[in-house]
CSV table of C-alpha atoms in Angstrom, one decimal:
chain,number,residue,atom,x,y,z
A,1,MET,CA,113.1,139.1,146.4
A,2,ARG,CA,109.5,138.9,145.1
A,3,ALA,CA,110.6,140.4,141.8
A,4,VAL,CA,113.4,137.8,141.5
A,5,ALA,CA,110.9,135.0,142.2
A,6,VAL,CA,108.5,136.3,139.6
A,7,ALA,CA,111.4,136.6,137.1
A,8,LEU,CA,112.5,133.0,137.8
A,9,ALA,CA,108.9,131.7,137.5
A,10,PHE,CA,108.6,133.5,134.1
A,11,LEU,CA,111.9,131.9,133.0
A,12,ALA,CA,110.6,128.5,134.0
A,13,LEU,CA,107.6,128.7,131.7
A,14,PRO,CA,107.9,126.7,128.6
A,15,ALA,CA,108.6,128.7,125.4
A,16,LEU,CA,105.8,128.8,122.9
A,17,ALA,CA,106.5,126.4,120.0
A,18,ASP,CA,105.3,126.4,116.4
A,19,TRP,CA,103.6,123.6,114.6
A,20,THR,CA,106.0,123.2,111.7
A,21,SER,CA,105.0,119.9,110.1
A,22,PHE,CA,102.2,117.4,109.7
A,23,ARG,CA,102.4,115.8,113.2
A,24,GLY,CA,104.2,118.6,115.0
A,25,ASP,CA,107.6,117.1,115.3
A,26,ALA,CA,110.0,114.8,113.4
A,27,ALA,CA,109.0,111.7,115.5
A,28,MET,CA,105.4,112.3,114.4
A,29,THR,CA,104.0,112.2,117.9
A,30,GLY,CA,101.0,114.6,117.3
A,31,VAL,CA,101.7,116.4,120.6
A,32,ALA,CA,101.3,120.2,120.8
A,33,LYS,CA,103.7,122.1,123.0
A,34,ASP,CA,101.4,125.0,123.7
A,35,PRO,CA,98.1,124.9,125.7
A,36,LEU,CA,94.7,125.9,124.4
A,37,PRO,CA,92.1,127.9,126.3
A,38,ALA,CA,89.4,126.0,128.0
A,39,VAL,CA,86.9,127.2,125.5
A,40,LEU,CA,87.7,128.0,121.9
A,41,ALA,CA,86.0,130.7,119.8
A,42,PRO,CA,86.1,131.1,116.0
A,43,ARG,CA,88.4,134.0,115.2
A,44,TRP,CA,88.6,134.1,111.4
A,45,THR,CA,87.9,132.2,108.2
A,46,PHE,CA,89.8,132.2,104.9
A,47,GLU,CA,88.2,131.0,101.7
A,48,ALA,CA,90.1,129.3,98.9
A,49,GLY,CA,89.2,128.0,95.5
A,50,ASP,CA,88.9,124.3,96.6
A,51,GLY,CA,89.1,122.1,99.7
A,52,PHE,CA,91.9,121.3,102.1
A,53,GLU,CA,93.1,117.7,102.8
A,54,GLY,CA,96.5,118.6,104.2
A,55,THR,CA,97.3,119.9,107.6
A,56,ALA,CA,98.5,123.5,108.1
A,57,ALA,CA,102.0,124.4,109.4
A,58,ILE,CA,102.3,127.3,111.8
A,59,ALA,CA,105.6,129.2,112.1
A,60,GLY,CA,106.5,132.7,113.1
A,61,GLY,CA,102.9,133.9,113.3
A,62,VAL,CA,102.1,132.6,109.8
A,63,VAL,CA,99.8,129.7,108.7
A,64,TYR,CA,101.0,127.8,105.6
A,65,VAL,CA,98.5,125.5,104.0
A,66,GLY,CA,98.0,123.8,100.6
A,67,SER,CA,94.7,123.5,98.8
A,68,LEU,CA,93.2,121.2,96.2
A,69,ASP,CA,93.0,124.3,94.0
A,70,GLY,CA,96.8,123.9,93.6
A,71,ARG,CA,97.9,126.9,95.6
A,72,LEU,CA,100.0,127.2,98.8
A,73,TYR,CA,98.6,130.0,101.0
A,74,ALA,CA,100.4,131.9,103.6
A,75,LEU,CA,98.0,133.6,106.1
A,76,ASP,CA,98.6,135.8,109.1
A,77,LEU,CA,97.9,133.8,112.2
A,78,ALA,CA,96.3,136.6,114.1
A,79,THR,CA,94.0,137.9,111.4
A,80,GLY,CA,93.7,135.4,108.6
A,81,LYS,CA,94.9,138.0,106.1
A,82,GLU,CA,96.6,136.6,103.1
A,83,ARG,CA,100.4,137.3,102.9
A,84,PHE,CA,101.1,135.4,99.7
A,85,ARG,CA,100.0,132.6,97.5
A,86,TYR,CA,102.0,130.3,95.3
A,87,ALA,CA,100.7,128.2,92.4
A,88,ALA,CA,102.0,124.7,92.3
A,89,LYS,CA,101.7,122.2,89.3
A,90,GLY,CA,98.8,120.3,90.7
A,91,GLU,CA,96.5,119.7,93.7
A,92,ILE,CA,98.2,120.0,97.0
A,93,LYS,CA,97.4,117.2,99.5
A,94,SER,CA,100.9,117.2,101.1
A,95,SER,CA,101.0,119.0,104.4
A,96,PRO,CA,103.8,121.7,104.3
A,97,ALA,CA,106.9,121.7,106.6
A,98,VAL,CA,108.7,124.9,107.6
A,99,ASP,CA,112.4,124.9,108.5
A,100,GLY,CA,115.3,127.2,108.0
A,101,GLY,CA,113.3,130.0,106.4
A,102,LYS,CA,111.8,127.7,103.8
A,103,VAL,CA,108.4,126.0,103.2
A,104,PHE,CA,108.5,122.5,101.8
A,105,PHE,CA,105.6,120.6,100.2
A,106,GLY,CA,104.7,118.4,97.2
A,107,ASP,CA,101.9,118.3,94.7
A,108,GLU,CA,99.9,115.7,92.9
A,109,ALA,CA,101.7,116.4,89.6
A,110,GLY,CA,104.8,115.0,91.1
A,111,THR,CA,106.7,118.2,91.8
A,112,PHE,CA,108.2,119.0,95.2
A,113,HIS,CA,108.6,122.6,96.1
A,114,ALA,CA,110.8,124.7,98.4
A,115,LEU,CA,109.7,128.3,98.9
A,116,ASP,CA,111.0,131.3,100.8
A,117,ALA,CA,108.8,131.4,103.9
A,118,LYS,CA,108.7,135.2,103.9
A,119,ASP,CA,107.5,136.0,100.3
A,120,GLY,CA,106.8,132.6,98.7
A,121,LYS,CA,109.4,132.9,96.0
A,122,PRO,CA,110.6,129.5,94.8
A,123,ALA,CA,114.0,128.4,96.0
A,124,TRP,CA,114.1,125.0,94.1
A,125,THR,CA,111.9,122.2,92.8
A,126,PHE,CA,112.4,118.5,92.4
A,127,VAL,CA,110.4,116.3,90.0
A,128,ALA,CA,109.5,112.6,90.7
A,129,ASP,CA,107.6,110.1,88.7
A,130,GLY,CA,104.5,110.1,90.9
A,131,ALA,CA,102.4,112.3,93.1
A,132,PHE,CA,103.6,113.7,96.4
A,133,THR,CA,100.8,113.1,98.9
A,134,SER,CA,103.2,112.3,101.7
A,135,SER,CA,104.1,115.2,103.9
A,136,PRO,CA,107.8,116.1,104.3
A,137,THR,CA,110.0,115.8,107.4
A,138,VAL,CA,113.1,117.8,107.8
A,139,ALA,CA,116.0,116.4,109.9
A,140,ALA,CA,119.8,116.8,110.2
A,141,ASP,CA,122.0,113.8,109.7
A,142,ALA,CA,125.2,113.0,111.7
A,143,ARG,CA,127.2,115.5,109.6
A,144,GLY,CA,124.8,118.3,110.3
A,145,ARG,CA,123.4,118.2,106.7
A,146,LYS,CA,119.7,119.1,106.6
A,147,LEU,CA,117.6,116.6,104.6
A,148,VAL,CA,114.0,116.8,103.5
A,149,LEU,CA,112.5,113.4,103.5
A,150,VAL,CA,109.3,112.7,101.6
A,151,GLY,CA,107.5,109.7,99.9
A,152,SER,CA,106.0,109.6,96.4
A,153,TYR,CA,103.4,107.6,94.6
A,154,ASP,CA,106.3,106.4,92.3
A,155,GLY,CA,107.1,104.0,95.2
A,156,ALA,CA,110.2,105.8,96.4
A,157,LEU,CA,111.2,107.6,99.6
A,158,TYR,CA,113.4,110.6,98.7
A,159,ALA,CA,116.0,112.4,100.8
A,160,LEU,CA,116.7,115.9,99.4
A,161,GLU,CA,119.2,118.4,100.5
A,162,ALA,CA,117.2,121.2,102.1
A,163,ALA,CA,119.5,123.9,100.8
A,164,THR,CA,119.6,122.9,97.2
A,165,GLY,CA,117.0,120.2,96.5
A,166,LYS,CA,119.8,117.9,95.3
A,167,LEU,CA,119.1,114.2,95.7
A,168,ALA,CA,121.0,112.8,98.7
A,169,TRP,CA,119.6,109.3,98.5
A,170,LYS,CA,116.5,107.3,97.4
A,171,LEU,CA,114.9,104.2,98.6
A,172,GLU,CA,112.6,102.2,96.3
A,173,THR,CA,109.7,100.3,97.8
A,174,ASP,CA,107.3,97.9,96.2
A,175,ASN,CA,104.3,100.2,96.1
A,176,TYR,CA,103.1,103.8,96.7
A,177,VAL,CA,104.5,105.7,99.7
A,178,HIS,CA,101.5,107.7,100.9
A,179,ALA,CA,102.6,108.0,104.6
A,180,SER,CA,105.0,110.6,105.9
A,181,PRO,CA,108.4,109.6,107.2
A,182,ALA,CA,109.2,109.8,111.0
A,183,VAL,CA,112.7,110.4,112.3
A,184,ALA,CA,114.3,109.6,115.6
A,185,GLY,CA,117.8,108.5,116.8
A,186,GLY,CA,119.4,109.1,113.4
A,187,LYS,CA,117.0,106.8,111.6
A,188,VAL,CA,114.1,107.3,109.3
A,189,TYR,CA,111.0,105.1,109.6
A,190,VAL,CA,108.5,104.9,106.8
A,191,ALA,CA,105.4,102.7,106.2
A,192,GLY,CA,104.3,101.9,102.7
A,193,CYS,CA,101.4,100.5,100.7
A,194,ASP,CA,103.6,97.4,100.2
A,195,GLY,CA,102.8,96.4,103.7
A,196,PHE,CA,106.2,97.0,105.4
A,197,LEU,CA,107.6,99.4,108.0
A,198,ARG,CA,111.2,100.2,107.2
A,199,GLY,CA,113.9,101.8,109.2
A,200,LEU,CA,116.8,103.5,107.4
A,201,LYS,CA,120.0,105.2,108.3
A,202,LEU,CA,119.3,108.9,107.9
A,203,GLU,CA,122.8,109.6,106.5
A,204,ASP,CA,122.7,107.2,103.5
A,205,GLY,CA,119.2,105.5,103.4
A,206,SER,CA,120.6,102.0,104.0
A,207,GLU,CA,117.9,99.7,105.4
A,208,VAL,CA,118.4,98.5,109.0
A,209,VAL,CA,114.8,97.4,109.9
A,210,LYS,CA,112.0,95.8,107.9
A,211,VAL,CA,108.8,94.7,109.6
A,212,PRO,CA,105.8,93.1,107.8
A,213,LEU,CA,102.6,94.7,108.9
A,214,GLY,CA,100.1,92.2,107.6
A,215,GLY,CA,98.4,94.8,105.4
A,216,TYR,CA,99.1,98.0,103.5
A,217,THR,CA,99.0,101.3,105.3
A,218,ALA,CA,98.6,105.0,104.6
A,219,ALA,CA,99.2,106.0,108.2
A,220,THR,CA,102.4,107.7,109.4
A,221,PRO,CA,104.2,105.8,112.2
A,222,ALA,CA,104.3,107.7,115.6
A,223,LEU,CA,107.6,107.0,117.5
A,224,ALA,CA,108.2,106.7,121.2
A,225,GLY,CA,111.5,105.2,122.4
A,226,SER,CA,112.1,101.9,120.6
A,227,ARG,CA,108.4,101.6,119.5
A,228,ALA,CA,106.4,102.7,116.5
A,229,TYR,CA,102.6,102.9,116.4
A,230,LEU,CA,100.4,102.8,113.3
A,231,GLY,CA,97.2,101.4,111.8
A,232,THR,CA,96.6,99.4,108.6
A,233,PHE,CA,93.8,98.9,106.0
A,234,GLU,CA,93.3,95.4,107.5
A,235,ASN,CA,91.4,97.1,110.3
A,236,GLN,CA,94.2,96.7,112.8
A,237,PHE,CA,96.3,99.1,114.9
A,238,LEU,CA,99.8,97.9,115.7
A,239,ALA,CA,102.6,98.5,118.2
A,240,ILE,CA,106.1,97.6,116.8
A,241,ASP,CA,109.3,96.9,118.6
A,242,LEU,CA,111.9,98.6,116.4
A,243,ALA,CA,114.9,97.0,118.2
A,244,GLY,CA,113.5,93.5,117.8
A,245,ALA,CA,111.8,94.2,114.4
A,246,GLN,CA,108.6,92.5,115.5
A,247,VAL,CA,104.9,93.4,116.2
A,248,LEU,CA,104.3,93.6,119.9
A,249,TRP,CA,100.5,93.8,119.8
A,250,ARG,CA,97.6,94.2,117.4
A,251,TYR,CA,94.4,96.0,118.3
A,252,GLU,CA,91.1,95.4,116.5
A,253,HIS,CA,87.7,96.6,117.6
A,254,PRO,CA,85.6,93.6,118.5
A,255,GLU,CA,82.6,94.7,116.3
A,256,ARG,CA,83.5,97.5,113.9
A,257,LYS,CA,85.9,96.2,111.3
A,258,PHE,CA,87.1,99.3,109.4
A,259,PRO,CA,90.6,100.6,108.3
A,260,PHE,CA,92.8,102.9,110.2
A,261,TYR,CA,93.7,105.7,107.8
A,262,ALA,CA,94.6,108.4,110.3
A,263,SER,CA,97.9,108.7,112.1
A,264,ALA,CA,98.2,108.3,115.9
A,265,ALA,CA,99.0,110.8,118.7
A,266,LEU,CA,101.1,109.7,121.7
A,267,ALA,CA,100.5,110.8,125.3
A,268,GLY,CA,102.7,108.8,127.6
A,269,GLU,CA,100.9,105.6,128.4
A,270,VAL,CA,98.1,106.3,126.0
A,271,VAL,CA,97.9,106.1,122.2
A,272,ILE,CA,95.0,108.0,120.5
A,273,VAL,CA,93.9,107.2,116.9
A,274,GLY,CA,90.8,107.8,114.8
A,275,GLY,CA,89.3,105.1,112.6
A,276,ARG,CA,87.0,104.8,109.6
A,277,ASP,CA,84.7,103.0,112.1
A,278,LYS,CA,83.7,106.6,113.2
A,279,LEU,CA,85.4,106.1,116.6
A,280,ILE,CA,88.3,107.8,118.4
A,281,HIS,CA,90.2,105.0,120.2
A,282,ALA,CA,92.4,105.5,123.3
A,283,LEU,CA,94.6,102.5,123.7
A,284,ASP,CA,97.0,101.4,126.4
A,285,ALA,CA,100.5,101.8,124.9
A,286,ALA,CA,101.9,98.8,126.8
A,287,SER,CA,99.1,96.3,126.1
A,288,GLY,CA,97.0,97.6,123.2
A,289,LYS,CA,93.8,97.3,125.3
A,290,ALA,CA,91.2,99.9,124.8
A,291,ARG,CA,90.8,102.5,127.6
A,292,TRP,CA,87.9,104.3,126.0
A,293,THR,CA,86.3,105.1,122.7
A,294,PHE,CA,84.4,108.2,121.5
A,295,ASP,CA,81.7,107.9,118.8
A,296,THR,CA,81.5,110.5,116.1
A,297,PRO,CA,78.8,110.8,113.3
A,298,ALA,CA,81.1,109.9,110.5
A,299,ARG,CA,84.4,108.2,109.7
A,300,VAL,CA,87.6,109.8,111.1
A,301,GLU,CA,90.4,110.3,108.6
A,302,SER,CA,91.8,113.4,110.5
A,303,SER,CA,94.7,112.6,112.9
A,304,PRO,CA,94.3,113.7,116.5
A,305,VAL,CA,96.5,116.2,118.4
A,306,VAL,CA,97.2,115.8,122.1
A,307,VAL,CA,97.3,119.2,123.8
A,308,GLY,CA,97.7,119.2,127.6
A,309,GLY,CA,95.1,116.9,129.2
A,310,ARG,CA,92.9,117.0,126.1
A,311,VAL,CA,92.8,115.7,122.5
A,312,ALA,CA,91.8,117.7,119.5
A,313,VAL,CA,90.0,115.5,117.0
A,314,ALA,CA,87.9,116.0,113.8
A,315,SER,CA,85.3,113.9,112.1
A,316,LYS,CA,84.2,113.9,108.4
A,317,SER,CA,80.8,114.9,109.8
A,318,GLY,CA,82.3,118.4,110.1
A,319,ASP,CA,82.5,118.2,113.9
A,320,LEU,CA,85.6,119.4,115.8
A,321,TYR,CA,86.1,118.2,119.4
A,322,LEU,CA,88.3,118.6,122.4
A,323,LEU,CA,88.1,115.4,124.4
A,324,GLY,CA,89.4,114.7,127.9
A,325,LEU,CA,92.5,112.6,127.6
A,326,ALA,CA,91.7,110.6,130.7
A,327,ASP,CA,88.1,109.7,129.9
A,328,GLY,CA,87.3,110.6,126.3
A,329,LYS,CA,84.4,112.9,127.3
A,330,SER,CA,83.7,115.9,125.1
A,331,GLN,CA,84.7,119.2,126.7
A,332,TRP,CA,84.1,121.4,123.6
A,333,GLN,CA,82.5,120.9,120.2
A,334,TYR,CA,82.1,123.0,117.1
A,335,ALA,CA,80.1,122.1,113.9
A,336,THR,CA,82.0,123.5,110.9
A,337,GLY,CA,79.3,122.7,108.4
A,338,SER,CA,81.7,121.0,106.1
A,339,ALA,CA,83.5,117.6,106.1
A,340,LEU,CA,86.9,117.5,107.8
A,341,ALA,CA,89.8,115.3,106.4
A,342,ALA,CA,92.7,117.6,107.4
A,343,SER,CA,94.2,117.4,110.9
A,344,PRO,CA,94.3,120.2,113.4
A,345,ALA,CA,97.4,122.3,113.8
A,346,VAL,CA,97.9,123.7,117.3
A,347,ALA,CA,100.4,126.5,118.2
A,348,ASP,CA,100.5,129.7,120.3
A,349,GLY,CA,97.0,129.1,121.8
A,350,TRP,CA,95.5,128.7,118.3
A,351,LEU,CA,93.9,125.7,116.5
A,352,VAL,CA,93.8,125.9,112.7
A,353,ILE,CA,92.1,123.4,110.4
A,354,GLY,CA,91.0,123.4,106.7
A,355,THR,CA,87.7,122.0,105.5
A,356,LEU,CA,86.8,120.1,102.3
A,357,ASP,CA,84.6,122.9,101.1
A,358,GLY,CA,87.6,125.3,100.9
A,359,SER,CA,87.6,127.1,104.2
A,360,VAL,CA,90.5,127.6,106.7
A,361,LEU,CA,89.1,128.1,110.2
A,362,ALA,CA,91.1,129.5,113.1
A,363,PHE,CA,90.1,129.2,116.8
A,364,ALA,CA,91.5,130.8,119.9
A,365,ALA,CA,90.4,132.4,123.1
A,366,GLU,CA,87.5,134.7,122.8
A,367,PRO,CA,88.7,138.3,122.6
A,368,LYS,CA,88.3,140.3,125.8
A,369,GLY,CA,85.1,142.2,126.0
A,370,ALA,CA,83.6,140.2,123.0
A,371,SER,CA,80.7,138.9,125.1
A,372,GLN,CA,79.9,142.2,126.7
């Protein structure tokens, strides 16, 4: 009986999940499925030819990350050893997405790439009229067709067939599309530099929701139920009712008036977001009132990740933190020595992040016997 109980308890444990895209899932919630150890230890460092602005993807024990040196690197998660590198056409600021055995990402020269995730061989490319800084999202439509959704600085949101790269549909906006698209309930939501949040049918790209934000945005909307959460360059953070196509509340710090560039993370009743005001803000999801703020030494352009009862956040000061979700108090801190603009990727008990001086840093539990 005891063996059966142990077996049932094991089966009840949640399966480990990868971090396959910019915010961890198609709804862009910024929530990690796997726990992190109470204290993280640096485990390995990888050096590239230039800095990292995009967030790593972690899938199948491999870290995929694009660099400003124009290369996509595949690194072994356990050791940091390079598995392959792929030369793109320009700088890579787009965070990769991994799905169906392929790695998808764009470059600043306007080329979007699909690679074999095992060996880095190109599967297909797609060329737009502007840079791909937006990170891709992969989702299946009602017919089961896998689409890769990504915005471009040519002002368009593209839906490409994941298998072939063929254009399925295209939406033209009135300005750059810097943010990444979020998907939920058969709809795609994208915010643009034209100051609108749009909701589209995933199958054909037809517009069903259009909400004015009161300012342009680079932030990716985070979705929960019928709501979207995102910040703008007008120093405000918004909650939007998607069903009613209206803004529910606006948050603005009473003293520090700076833009919200980073994307938010969602944790039930709390929304976490970093600002260029150097603060991490925890807001009540229902009312928009501040629950707590955490001060960092520099502006925050990195997007936070909720992991269990903590929040992983990074500042351009080079400081990496784990904060208590309930109170915002620092539970762990690490000084990387270089500015951080990329966001953490969390999977399998690991935290991986790239720095602007060209390093990829990986943290996990300290190996057994290491302190002896």
